PDB file of C-alpha atoms and ligand atoms in Angstrom:
ATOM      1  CA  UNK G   1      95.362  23.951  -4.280  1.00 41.00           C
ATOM      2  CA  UNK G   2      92.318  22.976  -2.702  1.00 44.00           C
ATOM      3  CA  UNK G   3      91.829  19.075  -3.995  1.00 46.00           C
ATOM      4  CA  UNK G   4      88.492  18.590  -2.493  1.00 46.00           C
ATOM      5  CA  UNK G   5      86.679  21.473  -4.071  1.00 47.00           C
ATOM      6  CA  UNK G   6      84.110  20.338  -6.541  1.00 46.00           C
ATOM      7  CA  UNK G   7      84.050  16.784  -5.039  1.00 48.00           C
ATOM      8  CA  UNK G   8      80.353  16.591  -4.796  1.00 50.00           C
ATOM      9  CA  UNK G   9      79.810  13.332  -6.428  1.00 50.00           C
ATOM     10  CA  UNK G  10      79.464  11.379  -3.120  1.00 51.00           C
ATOM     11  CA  UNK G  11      75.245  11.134  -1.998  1.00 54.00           C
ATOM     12  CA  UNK G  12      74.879  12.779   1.417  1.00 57.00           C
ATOM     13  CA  UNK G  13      73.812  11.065   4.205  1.00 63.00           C
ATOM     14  CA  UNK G  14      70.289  11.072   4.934  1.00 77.00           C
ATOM     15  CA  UNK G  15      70.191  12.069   8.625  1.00 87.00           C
ATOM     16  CA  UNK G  16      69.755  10.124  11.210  1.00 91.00           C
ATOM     17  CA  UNK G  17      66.260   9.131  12.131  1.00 94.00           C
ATOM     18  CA  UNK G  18      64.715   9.598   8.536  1.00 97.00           C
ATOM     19  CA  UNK G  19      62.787   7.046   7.363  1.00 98.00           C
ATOM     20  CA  UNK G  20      63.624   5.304   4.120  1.00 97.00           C
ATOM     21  CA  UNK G  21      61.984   7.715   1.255  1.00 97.00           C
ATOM     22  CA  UNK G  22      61.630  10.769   3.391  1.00 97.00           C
ATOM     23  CA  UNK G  23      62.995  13.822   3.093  1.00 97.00           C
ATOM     24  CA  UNK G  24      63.463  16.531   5.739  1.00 97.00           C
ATOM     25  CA  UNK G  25      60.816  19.829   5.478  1.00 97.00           C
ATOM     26  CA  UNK G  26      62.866  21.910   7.990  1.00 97.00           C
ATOM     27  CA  UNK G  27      61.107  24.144   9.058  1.00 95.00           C
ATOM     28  CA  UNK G  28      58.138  23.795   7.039  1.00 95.00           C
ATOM     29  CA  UNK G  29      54.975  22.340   8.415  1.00 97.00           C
ATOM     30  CA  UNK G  30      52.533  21.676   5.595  1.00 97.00           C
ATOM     31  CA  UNK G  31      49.127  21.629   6.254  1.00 98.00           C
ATOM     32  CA  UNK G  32      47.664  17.930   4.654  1.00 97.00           C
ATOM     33  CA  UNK G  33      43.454  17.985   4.693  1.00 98.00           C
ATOM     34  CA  UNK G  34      41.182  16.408   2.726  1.00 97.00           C
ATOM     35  CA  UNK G  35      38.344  18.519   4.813  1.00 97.00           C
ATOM     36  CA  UNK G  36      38.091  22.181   4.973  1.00 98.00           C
ATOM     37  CA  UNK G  37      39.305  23.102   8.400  1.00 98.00           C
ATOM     38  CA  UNK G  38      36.272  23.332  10.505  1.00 98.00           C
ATOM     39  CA  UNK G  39      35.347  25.888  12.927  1.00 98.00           C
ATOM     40  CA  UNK G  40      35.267  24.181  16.689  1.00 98.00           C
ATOM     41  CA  UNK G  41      35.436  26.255  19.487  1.00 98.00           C
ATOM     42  CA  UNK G  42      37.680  24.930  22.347  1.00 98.00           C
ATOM     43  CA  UNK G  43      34.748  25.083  24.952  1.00 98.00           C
ATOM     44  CA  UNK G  44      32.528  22.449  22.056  1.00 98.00           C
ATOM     45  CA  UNK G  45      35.141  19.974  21.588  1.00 98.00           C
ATOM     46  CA  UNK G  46      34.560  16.668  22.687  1.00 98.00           C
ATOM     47  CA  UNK G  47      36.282  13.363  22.766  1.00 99.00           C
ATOM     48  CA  UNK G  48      34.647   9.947  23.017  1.00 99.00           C
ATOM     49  CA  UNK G  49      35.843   6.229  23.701  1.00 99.00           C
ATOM     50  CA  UNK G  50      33.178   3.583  22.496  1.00 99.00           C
ATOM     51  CA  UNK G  51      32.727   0.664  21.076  1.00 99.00           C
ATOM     52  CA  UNK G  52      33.910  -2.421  22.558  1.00 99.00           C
ATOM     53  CA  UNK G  53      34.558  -0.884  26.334  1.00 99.00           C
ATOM     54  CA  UNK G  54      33.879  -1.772  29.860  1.00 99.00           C
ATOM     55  CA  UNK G  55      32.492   1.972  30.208  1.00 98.00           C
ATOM     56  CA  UNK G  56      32.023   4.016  27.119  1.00 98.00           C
ATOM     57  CA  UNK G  57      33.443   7.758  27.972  1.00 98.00           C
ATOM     58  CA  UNK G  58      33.133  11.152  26.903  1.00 99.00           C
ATOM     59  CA  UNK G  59      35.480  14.366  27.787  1.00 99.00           C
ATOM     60  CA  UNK G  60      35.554  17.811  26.728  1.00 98.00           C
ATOM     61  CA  UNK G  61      38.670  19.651  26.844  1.00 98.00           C
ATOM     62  CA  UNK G  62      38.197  20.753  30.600  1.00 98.00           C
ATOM     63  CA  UNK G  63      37.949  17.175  31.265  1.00 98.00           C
ATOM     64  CA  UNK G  64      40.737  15.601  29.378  1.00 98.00           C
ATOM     65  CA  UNK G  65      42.936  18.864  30.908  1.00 98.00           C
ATOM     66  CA  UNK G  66      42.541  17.030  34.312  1.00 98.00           C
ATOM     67  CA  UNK G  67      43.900  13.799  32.917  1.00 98.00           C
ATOM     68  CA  UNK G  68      48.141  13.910  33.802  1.00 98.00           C
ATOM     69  CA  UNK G  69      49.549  15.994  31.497  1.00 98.00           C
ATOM     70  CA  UNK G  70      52.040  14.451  28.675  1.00 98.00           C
ATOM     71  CA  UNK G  71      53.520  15.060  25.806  1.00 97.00           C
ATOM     72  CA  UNK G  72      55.433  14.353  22.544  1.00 98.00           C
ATOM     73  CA  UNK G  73      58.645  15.552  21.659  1.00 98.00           C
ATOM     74  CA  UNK G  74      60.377  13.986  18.582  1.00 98.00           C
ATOM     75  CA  UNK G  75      59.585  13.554  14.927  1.00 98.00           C
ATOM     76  CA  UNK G  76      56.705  13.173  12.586  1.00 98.00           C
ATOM     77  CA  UNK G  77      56.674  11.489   9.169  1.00 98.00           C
ATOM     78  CA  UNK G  78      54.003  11.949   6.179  1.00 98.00           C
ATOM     79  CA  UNK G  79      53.502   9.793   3.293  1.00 98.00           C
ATOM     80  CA  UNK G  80      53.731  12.174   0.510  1.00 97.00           C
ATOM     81  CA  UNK G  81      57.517  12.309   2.007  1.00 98.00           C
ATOM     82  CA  UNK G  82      58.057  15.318   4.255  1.00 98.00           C
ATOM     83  CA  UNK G  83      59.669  14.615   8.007  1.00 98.00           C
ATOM     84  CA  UNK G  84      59.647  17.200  10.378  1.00 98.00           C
ATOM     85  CA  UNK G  85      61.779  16.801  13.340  1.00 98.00           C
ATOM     86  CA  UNK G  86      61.719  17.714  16.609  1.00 97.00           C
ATOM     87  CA  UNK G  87      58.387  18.874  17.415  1.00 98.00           C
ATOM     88  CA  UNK G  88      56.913  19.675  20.615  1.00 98.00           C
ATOM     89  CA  UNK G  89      53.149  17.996  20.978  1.00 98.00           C
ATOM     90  CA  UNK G  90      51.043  18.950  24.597  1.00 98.00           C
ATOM     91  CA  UNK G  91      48.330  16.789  25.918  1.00 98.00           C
ATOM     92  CA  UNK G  92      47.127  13.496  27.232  1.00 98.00           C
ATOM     93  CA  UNK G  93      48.493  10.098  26.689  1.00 98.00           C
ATOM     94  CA  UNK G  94      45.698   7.988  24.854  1.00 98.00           C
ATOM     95  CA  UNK G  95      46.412   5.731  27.653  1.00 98.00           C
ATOM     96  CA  UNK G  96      44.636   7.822  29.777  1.00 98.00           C
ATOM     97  CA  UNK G  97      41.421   7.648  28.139  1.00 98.00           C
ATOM     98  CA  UNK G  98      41.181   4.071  27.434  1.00 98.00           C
ATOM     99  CA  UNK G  99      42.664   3.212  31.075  1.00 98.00           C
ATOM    100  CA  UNK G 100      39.327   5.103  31.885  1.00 98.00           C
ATOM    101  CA  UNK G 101      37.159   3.777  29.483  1.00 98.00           C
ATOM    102  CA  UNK G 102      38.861  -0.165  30.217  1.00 98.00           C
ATOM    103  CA  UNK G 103      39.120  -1.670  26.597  1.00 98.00           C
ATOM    104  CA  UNK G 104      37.308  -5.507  26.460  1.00 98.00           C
ATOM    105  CA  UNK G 105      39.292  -8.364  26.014  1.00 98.00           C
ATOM    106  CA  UNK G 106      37.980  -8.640  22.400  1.00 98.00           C
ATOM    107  CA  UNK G 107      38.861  -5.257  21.082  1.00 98.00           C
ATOM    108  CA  UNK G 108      41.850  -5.587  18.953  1.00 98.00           C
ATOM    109  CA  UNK G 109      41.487  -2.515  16.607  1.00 98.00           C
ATOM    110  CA  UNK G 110      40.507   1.473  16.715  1.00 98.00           C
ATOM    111  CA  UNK G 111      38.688   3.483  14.169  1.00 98.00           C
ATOM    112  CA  UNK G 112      39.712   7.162  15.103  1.00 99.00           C
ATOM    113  CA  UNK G 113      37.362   9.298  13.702  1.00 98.00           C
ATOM    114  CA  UNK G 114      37.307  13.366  12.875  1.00 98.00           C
ATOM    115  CA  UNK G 115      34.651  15.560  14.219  1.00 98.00           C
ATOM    116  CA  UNK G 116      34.629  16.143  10.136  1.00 98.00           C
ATOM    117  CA  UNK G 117      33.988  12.688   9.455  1.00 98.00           C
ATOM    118  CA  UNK G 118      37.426  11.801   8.392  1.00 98.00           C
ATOM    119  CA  UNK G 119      38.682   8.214   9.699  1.00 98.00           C
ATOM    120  CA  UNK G 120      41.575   6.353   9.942  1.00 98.00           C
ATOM    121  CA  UNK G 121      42.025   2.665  10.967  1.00 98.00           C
ATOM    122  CA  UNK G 122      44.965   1.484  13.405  1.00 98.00           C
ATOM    123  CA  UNK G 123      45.287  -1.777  16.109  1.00 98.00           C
ATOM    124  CA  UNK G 124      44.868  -1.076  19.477  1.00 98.00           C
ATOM    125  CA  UNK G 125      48.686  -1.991  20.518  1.00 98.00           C
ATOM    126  CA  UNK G 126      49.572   0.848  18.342  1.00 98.00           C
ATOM    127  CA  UNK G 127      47.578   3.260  20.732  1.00 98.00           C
ATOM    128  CA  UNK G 128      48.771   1.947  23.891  1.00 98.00           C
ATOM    129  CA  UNK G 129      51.905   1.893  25.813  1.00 98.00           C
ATOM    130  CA  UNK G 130      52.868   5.620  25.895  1.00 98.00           C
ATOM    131  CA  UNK G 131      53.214   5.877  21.619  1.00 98.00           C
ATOM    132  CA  UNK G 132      49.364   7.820  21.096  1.00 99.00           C
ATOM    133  CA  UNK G 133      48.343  11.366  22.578  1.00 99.00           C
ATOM    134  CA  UNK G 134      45.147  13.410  22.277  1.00 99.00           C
ATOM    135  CA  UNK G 135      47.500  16.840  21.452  1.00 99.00           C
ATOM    136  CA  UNK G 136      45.877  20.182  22.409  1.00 98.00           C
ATOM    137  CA  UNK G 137      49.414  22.688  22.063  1.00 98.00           C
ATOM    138  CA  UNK G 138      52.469  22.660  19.832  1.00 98.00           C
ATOM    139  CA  UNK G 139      55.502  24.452  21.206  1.00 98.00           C
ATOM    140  CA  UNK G 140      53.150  25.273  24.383  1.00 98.00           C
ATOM    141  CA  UNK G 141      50.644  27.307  22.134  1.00 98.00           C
ATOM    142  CA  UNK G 142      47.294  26.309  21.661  1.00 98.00           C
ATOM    143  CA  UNK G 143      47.360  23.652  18.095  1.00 98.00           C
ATOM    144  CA  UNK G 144      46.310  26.219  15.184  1.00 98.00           C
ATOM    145  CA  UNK G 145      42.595  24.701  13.710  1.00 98.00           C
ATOM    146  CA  UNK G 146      44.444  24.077  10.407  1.00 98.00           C
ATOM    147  CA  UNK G 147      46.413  21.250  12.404  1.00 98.00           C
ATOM    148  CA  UNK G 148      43.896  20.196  13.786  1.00 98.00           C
ATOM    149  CA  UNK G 149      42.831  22.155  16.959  1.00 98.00           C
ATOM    150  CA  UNK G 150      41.229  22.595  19.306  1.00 98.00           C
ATOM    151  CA  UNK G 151      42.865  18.560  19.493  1.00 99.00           C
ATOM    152  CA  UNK G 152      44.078  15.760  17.508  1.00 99.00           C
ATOM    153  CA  UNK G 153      45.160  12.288  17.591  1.00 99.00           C
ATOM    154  CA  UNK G 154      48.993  12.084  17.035  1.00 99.00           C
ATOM    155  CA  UNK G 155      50.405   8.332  16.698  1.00 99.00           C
ATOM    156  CA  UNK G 156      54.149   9.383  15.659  1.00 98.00           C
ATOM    157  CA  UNK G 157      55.599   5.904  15.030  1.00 98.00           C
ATOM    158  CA  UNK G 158      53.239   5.340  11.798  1.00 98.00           C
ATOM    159  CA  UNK G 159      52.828   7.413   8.996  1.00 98.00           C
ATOM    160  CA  UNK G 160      51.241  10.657   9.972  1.00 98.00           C
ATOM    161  CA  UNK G 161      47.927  10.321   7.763  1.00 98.00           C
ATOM    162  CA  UNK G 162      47.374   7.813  11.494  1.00 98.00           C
ATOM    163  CA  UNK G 163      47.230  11.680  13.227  1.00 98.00           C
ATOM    164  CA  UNK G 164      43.794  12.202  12.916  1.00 99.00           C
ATOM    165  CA  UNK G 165      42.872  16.039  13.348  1.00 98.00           C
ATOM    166  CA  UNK G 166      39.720  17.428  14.912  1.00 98.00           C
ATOM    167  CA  UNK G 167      39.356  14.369  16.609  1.00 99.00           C
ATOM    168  CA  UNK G 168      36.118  12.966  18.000  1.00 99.00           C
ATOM    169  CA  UNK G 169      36.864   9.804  19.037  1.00 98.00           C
ATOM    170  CA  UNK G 170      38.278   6.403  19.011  1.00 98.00           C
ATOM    171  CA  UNK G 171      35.613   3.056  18.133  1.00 98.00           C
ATOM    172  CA  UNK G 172      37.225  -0.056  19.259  1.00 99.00           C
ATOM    173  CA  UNK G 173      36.668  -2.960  17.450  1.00 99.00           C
ATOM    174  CA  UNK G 174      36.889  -6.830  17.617  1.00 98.00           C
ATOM    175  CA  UNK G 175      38.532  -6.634  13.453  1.00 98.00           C
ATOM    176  CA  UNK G 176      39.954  -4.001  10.904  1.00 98.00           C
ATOM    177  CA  UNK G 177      37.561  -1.979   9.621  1.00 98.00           C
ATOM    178  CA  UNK G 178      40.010   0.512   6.784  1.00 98.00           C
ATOM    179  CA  UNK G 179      39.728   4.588   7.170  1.00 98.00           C
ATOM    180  CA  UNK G 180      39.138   7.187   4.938  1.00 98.00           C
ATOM    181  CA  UNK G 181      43.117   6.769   2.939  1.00 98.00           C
ATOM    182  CA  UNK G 182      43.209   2.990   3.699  1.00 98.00           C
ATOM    183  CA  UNK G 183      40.215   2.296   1.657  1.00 98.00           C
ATOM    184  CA  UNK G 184      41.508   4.392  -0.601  1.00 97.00           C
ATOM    185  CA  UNK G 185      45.427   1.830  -0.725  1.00 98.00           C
ATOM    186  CA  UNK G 186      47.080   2.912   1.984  1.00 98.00           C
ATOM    187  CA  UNK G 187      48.626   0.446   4.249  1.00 98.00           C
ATOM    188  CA  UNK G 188      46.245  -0.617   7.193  1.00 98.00           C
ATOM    189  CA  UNK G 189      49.248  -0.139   9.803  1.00 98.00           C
ATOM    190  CA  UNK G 190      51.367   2.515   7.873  1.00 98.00           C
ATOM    191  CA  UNK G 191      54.676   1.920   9.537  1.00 98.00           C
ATOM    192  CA  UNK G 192      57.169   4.663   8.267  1.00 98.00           C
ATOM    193  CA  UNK G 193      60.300   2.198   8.847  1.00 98.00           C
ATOM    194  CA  UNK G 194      59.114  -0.468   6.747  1.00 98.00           C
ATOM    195  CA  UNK G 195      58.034   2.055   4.455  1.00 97.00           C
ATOM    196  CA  UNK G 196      54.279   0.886   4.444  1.00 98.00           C
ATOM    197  CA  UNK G 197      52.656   3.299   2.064  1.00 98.00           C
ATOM    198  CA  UNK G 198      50.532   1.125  -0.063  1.00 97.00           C
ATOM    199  CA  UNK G 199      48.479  -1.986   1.093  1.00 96.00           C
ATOM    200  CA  UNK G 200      50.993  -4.219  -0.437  1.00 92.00           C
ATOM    201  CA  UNK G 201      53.562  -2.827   0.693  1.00 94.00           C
TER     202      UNK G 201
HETATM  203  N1  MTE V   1      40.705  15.050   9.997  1.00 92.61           N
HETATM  204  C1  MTE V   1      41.809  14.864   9.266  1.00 92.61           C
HETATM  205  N2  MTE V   1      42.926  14.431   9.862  1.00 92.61           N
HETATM  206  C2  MTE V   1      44.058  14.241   9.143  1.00 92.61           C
HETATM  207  C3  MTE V   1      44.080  14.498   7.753  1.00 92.61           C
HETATM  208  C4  MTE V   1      42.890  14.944   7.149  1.00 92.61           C
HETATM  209  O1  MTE V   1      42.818  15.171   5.930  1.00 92.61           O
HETATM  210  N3  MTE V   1      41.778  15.137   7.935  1.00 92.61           N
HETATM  211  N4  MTE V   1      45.232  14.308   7.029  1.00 92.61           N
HETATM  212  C5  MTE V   1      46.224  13.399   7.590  1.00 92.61           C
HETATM  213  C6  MTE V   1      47.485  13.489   6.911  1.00 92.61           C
HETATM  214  S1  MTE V   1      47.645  12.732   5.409  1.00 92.61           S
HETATM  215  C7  MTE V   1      48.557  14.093   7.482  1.00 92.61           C
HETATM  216  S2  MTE V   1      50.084  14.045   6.788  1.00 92.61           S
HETATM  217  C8  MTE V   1      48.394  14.875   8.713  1.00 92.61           C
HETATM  218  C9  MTE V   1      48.748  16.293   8.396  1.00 92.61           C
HETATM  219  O2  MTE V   1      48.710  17.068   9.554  1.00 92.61           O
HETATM  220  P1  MTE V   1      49.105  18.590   9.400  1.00 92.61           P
HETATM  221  O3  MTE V   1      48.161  19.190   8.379  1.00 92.61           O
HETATM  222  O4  MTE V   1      48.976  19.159  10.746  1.00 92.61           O
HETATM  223  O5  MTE V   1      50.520  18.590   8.890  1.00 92.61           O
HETATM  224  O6  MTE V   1      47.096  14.857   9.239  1.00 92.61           O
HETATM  225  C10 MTE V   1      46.411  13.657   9.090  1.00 92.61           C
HETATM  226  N5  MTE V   1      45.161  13.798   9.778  1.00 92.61           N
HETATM  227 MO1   MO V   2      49.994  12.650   5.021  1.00 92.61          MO
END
């Protein structure tokens, strides 16, 4: 007789690397926009880092394709409560672009905003140091326009409402000025771990 059969009282695990509240999606990726996806052709995409700069810069997607290539690889977290793990994200580290552009010693804070007009808020440390990409490919194909191609921001370690799709560029600032959900209570930073949904939180 099998004694363990029916023993299903005992919670599973979450797995490893799930935030506290998530659950996994597999191999679903669900499309999240509060826009309708916009048409942008690759060759009209642009990309521009203003505000409080040295040298305020613009790329198109020739441009930024000369930048070293890099990439993310790893998991993604949005606060309605899917994960997805292991994704495969193509493009240029953010670092890139404001190495170029040379962020003032006053700029503490970013405004990414969408070529749609959607924003979202996040502090500059959060952009630097290898964590933030401008993403042109998943799994080396060019990023489908309902994710947000021809390119999006993807900041992995917060929330992924941070991601802004269709992006058009990055406005630092001296203070933090909320985005589209964060004026709306969501958390200014958004950091999955600490499970920073709500401002509150
Ligand atoms: N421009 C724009 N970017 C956006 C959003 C949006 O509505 N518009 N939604 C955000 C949210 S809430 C999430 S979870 C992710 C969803 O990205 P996906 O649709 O590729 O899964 O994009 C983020 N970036
Ligand atoms: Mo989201």
């Amino acid at each position: 007789m099998n004694t363990t059969r029916g023993f299903t009282g005992r919670p599973r695990a979450a797995r490893p690397g799930l935030p506290p509240g998530q659950y996994d999606a597999g191999d679903d990726w669900p499309v999240l926009s509060a826009e309708v996806t916009p048409e942008i052709a690759p060759a009209d995409w642009t990309f521009r880092v203003g505000g409080l700069v040295a040298e305020p810069r613009t790329w198109d997607l020739a441009g930024a394709r000369l930048l070293p290539a890099s990439g993310y690889a790893g998991d993604i977290h949005c606060v309605t409560g899917w994960s997805k793990f292991g994704v495969r994200f193509g493009g240029v580290s953010l670092d890139a672009f404001l190495d170029a552009a040379g962020p003032l010693p006053s700029a503490t804070h970013a405004v990414a905003h969408a070529h749609t007009g959607y924003t979202a808020n996040l502090p500059l440390a959060d952009l630097t140091g290898g964590r933030a990409w401008i993403v042109w490919e998943y799994d080396g194909q060019p990023l489908a326009p309902e994710h947000g191609g021809p390119a999006r921001l993807v900041v992995p370690h917060l929330y992924f409402w941070k991601s802004v799709k269709w992006i058009a560029g990055l406005e630092l600032l001296d203070h933090d000025e909320p985005g589209f959900w964060e004026q709306n209570g969501y958390h200014a930073r958004g950091n999955p771990w600490e499970e920073q949904r709500y401002s509150g939180d």
